[in-house]
XYZ file of C-alpha atoms in Angstrom:
409
model
C 108.057 142.829 -34.609
C 111.135 145.037 -34.312
C 111.456 148.094 -32.061
C 114.466 150.396 -32.280
C 114.342 151.082 -28.539
C 114.917 147.412 -27.701
C 118.696 147.590 -28.146
C 119.020 149.890 -25.125
C 117.879 147.133 -22.752
C 120.138 144.456 -21.209
C 120.020 141.234 -23.176
C 120.579 137.475 -22.905
C 122.532 135.347 -25.373
C 122.305 131.818 -26.687
C 125.495 131.010 -24.789
C 123.748 132.110 -21.571
C 120.872 129.726 -22.268
C 123.196 126.856 -23.137
C 125.125 127.475 -19.927
C 121.850 127.367 -18.010
C 120.943 124.079 -19.678
C 124.176 122.496 -18.433
C 123.536 123.862 -14.953
C 120.003 122.400 -14.918
C 121.093 118.935 -16.029
C 119.719 116.536 -13.411
C 117.766 119.345 -11.719
C 114.931 120.251 -14.099
C 113.084 117.586 -16.044
C 113.094 117.503 -19.820
C 109.314 117.668 -19.944
C 107.212 115.684 -22.374
C 105.921 116.813 -25.764
C 102.377 115.554 -26.356
C 100.306 115.810 -29.539
C 96.779 117.221 -29.617
C 94.561 115.614 -32.233
C 91.682 118.034 -31.619
C 93.780 121.191 -32.031
C 95.640 119.655 -34.968
C 92.319 119.255 -36.768
C 91.354 122.865 -36.014
C 94.701 124.319 -37.078
C 95.105 122.021 -40.072
C 98.611 120.891 -39.083
C 100.244 119.139 -36.104
C 99.897 120.822 -32.708
C 102.030 119.680 -29.777
C 101.959 120.561 -26.083
C 105.233 121.282 -24.270
C 104.180 120.025 -20.831
C 105.894 122.289 -18.318
C 102.863 121.638 -16.106
C 104.625 118.317 -15.424
C 107.884 120.020 -14.405
C 109.116 119.718 -10.812
C 107.055 122.112 -8.631
C 104.404 122.092 -11.368
C 105.785 124.884 -13.561
C 108.786 126.170 -15.537
C 109.729 128.546 -12.703
C 112.231 126.127 -11.158
C 114.510 126.589 -14.184
C 115.076 130.325 -13.792
C 115.074 130.295 -9.992
C 117.760 127.610 -9.829
C 120.034 129.328 -12.351
C 119.683 132.658 -10.539
C 120.418 131.257 -7.070
C 123.204 128.987 -8.308
C 124.939 132.088 -9.689
C 125.162 133.811 -6.294
C 128.586 134.230 -4.690
C 129.313 132.655 -1.295
C 128.548 135.820 0.677
C 125.187 136.224 -1.036
C 124.254 132.592 -0.413
C 125.121 133.011 3.252
C 122.710 135.947 3.497
C 119.850 133.830 2.122
C 117.301 134.690 -0.538
C 113.822 136.184 -0.488
C 111.021 136.132 -3.039
C 107.432 137.258 -3.416
C 104.867 135.141 -5.245
C 101.318 133.857 -5.171
C 102.428 130.357 -6.145
C 104.673 129.105 -8.957
C 107.721 131.317 -8.392
C 107.409 130.691 -4.649
C 107.689 126.945 -5.131
C 110.498 127.269 -7.668
C 112.593 129.435 -5.319
C 111.846 127.173 -2.344
C 112.971 123.980 -4.112
C 115.974 125.601 -5.827
C 117.162 127.014 -2.514
C 116.797 123.668 -0.773
C 118.752 121.895 -3.506
C 121.550 124.473 -3.232
C 121.578 124.619 0.571
C 120.478 128.260 0.714
C 118.032 129.633 3.287
C 114.883 131.023 1.635
C 112.047 133.238 2.790
C 108.997 133.572 0.575
C 106.328 136.229 1.006
C 102.875 135.245 -0.233
C 99.547 137.138 -0.198
C 97.211 136.360 2.676
C 94.677 134.983 0.228
C 97.109 132.614 -1.516
C 95.602 129.146 -2.094
C 96.371 126.821 0.812
C 97.821 124.035 -1.405
C 100.409 126.482 -2.816
C 101.335 127.759 0.649
C 101.695 124.202 1.956
C 103.788 123.120 -1.053
C 106.140 126.098 -0.666
C 106.728 125.222 2.990
C 107.271 121.559 2.135
C 109.962 122.553 -0.373
C 111.837 124.152 2.521
C 111.018 127.872 2.518
C 109.911 129.979 5.433
C 106.565 131.389 4.287
C 105.313 134.773 5.451
C 101.807 135.900 4.545
C 101.797 139.642 3.900
C 99.389 141.894 1.981
C 96.201 141.128 0.108
C 97.552 141.737 -3.417
C 100.866 140.771 -4.990
C 102.129 144.377 -5.102
C 101.849 144.601 -1.297
C 103.547 141.229 -0.943
C 106.339 142.349 -3.260
C 106.894 145.499 -1.203
C 107.119 143.431 1.983
C 109.721 141.143 0.394
C 111.803 144.091 -0.803
C 111.669 145.635 2.690
C 112.867 142.322 4.118
C 115.752 142.229 1.639
C 116.872 145.725 2.617
C 116.602 144.975 6.335
C 118.351 141.583 6.334
C 120.671 141.660 3.324
C 118.891 138.667 1.751
C 119.107 138.564 -2.057
C 115.798 139.333 -3.728
C 115.010 136.764 -6.459
C 112.836 138.452 -9.051
C 110.374 136.192 -10.882
C 111.272 137.454 -14.378
C 113.347 140.641 -14.462
C 116.881 139.216 -14.386
C 119.223 137.839 -17.050
C 119.904 134.576 -15.176
C 116.197 133.903 -14.726
C 115.532 134.493 -18.421
C 118.443 132.244 -19.401
C 117.016 129.470 -17.252
C 113.558 129.813 -18.790
C 115.159 129.794 -22.245
C 116.085 126.145 -21.785
C 112.445 125.374 -22.611
C 113.141 126.725 -26.104
C 116.197 124.494 -26.566
C 114.143 121.463 -25.581
C 111.386 122.389 -28.019
C 113.842 122.508 -30.924
C 115.316 119.155 -29.887
C 111.943 117.442 -29.430
C 110.138 119.007 -32.402
C 112.782 120.095 -34.946
C 110.106 120.672 -37.600
C 108.310 123.327 -35.490
C 107.212 126.476 -37.343
C 105.305 128.339 -34.596
C 105.719 128.461 -30.803
C 102.891 129.921 -28.709
C 103.650 130.898 -25.110
C 101.899 132.852 -22.367
C 103.341 136.197 -21.244
C 103.104 137.814 -17.829
C 106.264 139.731 -16.988
C 107.893 138.197 -20.050
C 110.679 135.990 -18.678
C 109.583 132.721 -20.302
C 108.711 134.233 -23.681
C 111.980 136.193 -23.730
C 114.077 133.156 -22.865
C 112.386 130.952 -25.468
C 112.766 133.661 -28.109
C 116.503 134.063 -27.400
C 117.152 130.335 -27.829
C 114.843 129.739 -30.768
C 115.629 132.813 -32.865
C 119.384 132.237 -32.531
C 119.086 128.713 -33.902
C 115.945 128.890 -36.025
C 115.109 132.491 -37.004
C 112.359 131.147 -39.298
C 110.303 129.918 -36.332
C 107.555 132.339 -35.332
C 107.180 133.055 -31.598
C 103.749 134.286 -30.489
C 103.117 135.603 -26.981
C 99.692 135.447 -25.345
C 98.253 137.678 -22.635
C 94.895 137.687 -20.883
C 92.859 140.617 -22.215
C 92.260 141.916 -18.687
C 95.978 141.966 -17.866
C 97.598 142.871 -21.170
C 100.480 145.224 -20.381
C 102.625 144.279 -23.374
C 100.535 145.730 -26.245
C 100.574 149.312 -24.868
C 104.204 148.892 -23.802
C 105.288 147.744 -27.254
C 103.375 150.621 -28.807
C 105.132 153.088 -26.482
C 108.573 151.519 -26.923
C 109.094 151.037 -23.172
C 107.388 149.182 -20.290
C 104.045 150.736 -19.375
C 102.081 149.869 -16.242
C 98.370 149.161 -16.489
C 95.867 149.806 -13.711
C 94.198 146.944 -11.872
C 94.971 143.911 -14.060
C 92.137 141.401 -13.746
C 92.111 137.800 -14.948
C 91.626 134.276 -13.647
C 95.119 133.513 -15.007
C 97.111 134.620 -11.967
C 100.339 133.239 -13.456
C 100.314 135.969 -16.128
C 98.513 138.629 -14.095
C 101.334 141.179 -14.205
C 100.700 144.913 -14.402
C 104.025 145.943 -15.972
C 106.544 144.127 -18.190
C 109.990 143.558 -16.766
C 112.685 145.888 -18.098
C 115.037 143.067 -19.145
C 112.476 140.764 -20.803
C 110.713 143.683 -22.473
C 113.709 144.516 -24.646
C 114.033 140.897 -25.743
C 110.322 140.439 -26.403
C 110.202 143.688 -28.389
C 113.140 142.585 -30.521
C 112.498 138.861 -30.978
C 108.864 137.932 -30.327
C 106.888 138.173 -33.565
C 103.457 138.923 -32.151
C 101.584 139.362 -28.862
C 97.911 138.369 -28.798
C 95.232 138.656 -26.134
C 92.617 136.094 -25.126
C 89.292 136.385 -23.314
C 88.338 134.779 -20.009
C 85.877 132.554 -21.889
C 88.690 131.343 -24.138
C 90.913 130.639 -21.128
C 88.300 128.546 -19.354
C 87.430 126.686 -22.573
C 91.138 125.958 -23.100
C 91.549 124.606 -19.584
C 88.518 122.367 -20.104
C 89.928 121.116 -23.410
C 93.272 120.236 -21.803
C 91.500 118.298 -19.086
C 88.979 116.489 -21.279
C 90.944 115.858 -24.459
C 94.590 115.741 -23.310
C 93.990 114.472 -19.740
C 96.301 117.238 -18.491
C 95.711 119.455 -15.460
C 96.747 122.946 -16.551
C 96.315 126.267 -14.777
C 94.691 129.177 -16.657
C 98.023 130.882 -17.437
C 99.372 127.615 -18.781
C 96.307 127.197 -20.968
C 96.628 130.666 -22.542
C 98.447 129.383 -25.679
C 95.648 126.859 -26.188
C 93.112 129.668 -25.790
C 94.875 131.636 -28.539
C 94.722 128.643 -30.877
C 91.028 128.135 -30.123
C 90.270 131.811 -30.818
C 92.004 131.888 -34.195
C 93.176 128.424 -35.277
C 93.718 129.295 -38.931
C 96.151 132.152 -38.231
C 99.149 130.009 -37.296
C 101.477 127.933 -39.424
C 102.224 124.434 -38.221
C 103.664 122.377 -36.812
C 102.798 124.352 -33.677
C 104.096 123.938 -30.124
C 101.929 125.386 -27.349
C 103.812 125.778 -24.057
C 101.706 124.624 -21.096
C 103.686 126.637 -18.572
C 102.139 125.373 -15.340
C 99.616 123.118 -13.663
C 99.309 124.568 -10.159
C 95.634 125.386 -9.841
C 93.648 125.527 -6.621
C 90.883 122.851 -6.630
C 88.209 125.408 -5.716
C 89.293 127.691 -8.549
C 89.418 124.694 -10.869
C 85.820 123.903 -10.003
C 84.691 127.445 -10.839
C 86.746 127.574 -14.020
C 85.383 124.272 -15.254
C 81.825 125.493 -14.742
C 82.710 128.673 -16.609
C 84.384 126.692 -19.362
C 81.404 124.376 -19.766
C 79.098 127.380 -20.010
C 81.365 129.008 -22.598
C 81.366 125.751 -24.573
C 77.557 125.585 -24.562
C 77.451 122.741 -22.061
C 75.188 124.611 -19.647
C 71.898 126.300 -20.484
C 69.981 128.630 -18.178
C 66.500 129.819 -19.096
C 63.278 131.207 -17.592
C 59.730 130.255 -18.527
C 56.194 131.050 -17.321
C 53.844 128.241 -16.394
C 50.283 127.998 -15.190
C 50.472 127.475 -11.434
C 48.661 124.148 -11.202
C 49.564 120.610 -10.114
C 51.508 118.690 -12.757
C 52.679 121.731 -14.750
C 56.295 121.333 -13.729
C 56.214 117.584 -14.335
C 54.938 118.205 -17.868
C 57.771 120.658 -18.528
C 60.373 118.232 -17.211
C 58.909 115.551 -19.461
C 59.691 117.703 -22.505
C 63.277 118.077 -21.308
C 63.567 114.334 -20.758
C 62.646 113.662 -24.377
C 65.497 115.858 -25.619
C 67.934 114.367 -23.071
C 68.674 117.590 -21.170
C 69.825 117.017 -17.591
C 68.214 119.358 -15.031
C 70.729 120.656 -12.494
C 68.559 123.151 -10.645
C 64.970 124.473 -10.625
C 63.828 127.767 -9.128
C 60.260 129.109 -8.666
C 59.092 132.744 -8.482
C 55.456 133.393 -7.531
C 55.584 136.935 -6.128
C 56.798 139.019 -9.063
C 54.245 141.777 -9.870
C 54.752 141.055 -13.580
C 53.199 137.616 -13.129
C 49.491 136.945 -13.581
C 47.369 135.619 -10.756
C 47.718 132.006 -11.891
C 51.264 132.222 -13.257
C 54.611 131.070 -11.883
C 58.030 131.774 -13.302
C 60.430 128.832 -13.441
C 64.191 129.203 -13.789
C 66.008 126.126 -15.079
C 69.702 125.298 -15.148
C 70.409 122.474 -17.568
C 73.425 120.391 -18.509
C 73.615 120.019 -22.283
C 75.927 118.531 -24.917
C 76.935 121.694 -26.715
C 75.532 124.600 -28.751
C 73.563 122.366 -31.146
C 71.917 120.561 -28.251
C 71.037 123.920 -26.635
C 69.254 124.934 -29.842
C 67.447 121.579 -29.892
C 66.232 122.100 -26.308
C 64.976 125.619 -27.079
C 63.160 124.380 -30.191
C 61.500 121.526 -28.267
C 60.220 123.955 -25.617
C 58.787 126.314 -28.252
C 57.074 123.446 -30.058
C 55.517 122.390 -26.744
C 54.043 125.867 -26.346
C 56.431 127.303 -23.767
C 57.669 130.885 -24.035
C 61.288 131.343 -23.030
C 61.710 134.677 -21.247
C 64.560 137.068 -22.275
């Protein structure tokens, strides 16, 4: 997609990305490229994962943070740096600063997951918990920068940051020279912009597709307007791409070089995370799984070989637990239903016997006896079952109907 307004925005060049790659030599890992047999079958051509979830600090963010901080002059380094983040950028800035001998202060929301807060401190940053949402945390960090003279390190809206993230694109071309399509998640746009700069300069035939969560999709209206547009109250489980407004610098690059921006549902995100865990044995956070979600939603719309960038793997265990349950439900692995039984001894045992025959595992049973809609001798039973997929769910429902049970709407 080409937008005439894009040329008015600051840009990043291939030389910038190559310079960043030299700077990151020995600092950032050249992360693995892993094949996905399941997605390859769906797409009809090879699909590979670029595993930035296995990068140092658990995400690609170290690349851009290091390049940005390494480019500071002596006076700026002496003043220290400050950042605001709920997780990945915080850890990237903390480690980059420690490696470069620069003092760092990172503001994080009060509700930030404890493992991310602990990791940021362990990487050497002073952590301050301010605000309940990222916008409040960002404001606190900017106030700190003005008061102390510390350099604010933006997570995506700076040329050096984008150049650092673009090194992912160079690695993709080196590891998978036959690639035809690259799919990458978009929040503020730094990673997608950097990859597009590197890839389009060397291989303009390669299609770059950006992916946003449907509940936090600021790029589609921004691209339509020709300039960054803020959306109200972005909402998604994918906190790594939960950004309400594109960055000015990455927007111009994305508008000019990224071929398409798609959106994915929360169900698709959770299903993608589950697939990465079960099939690829990779722990990936929801934002990192967004390219996989796009491939699951429309596998026949991309030309392979395909590289899906798994941008991060920092996911709170409690959130992981909820997402996995959601993903299993979306994949038809859970079945919840309500039935009415005659309230007599043995009725529940008979029902459970039917479920045993069809190999459905009962997770939970609930009884309701006081609903005015029930007859005098009736009881309503709510069942939560673990199943093997949509076909098995249909088999369970059919077995219950054949046994004379009426499943309530």
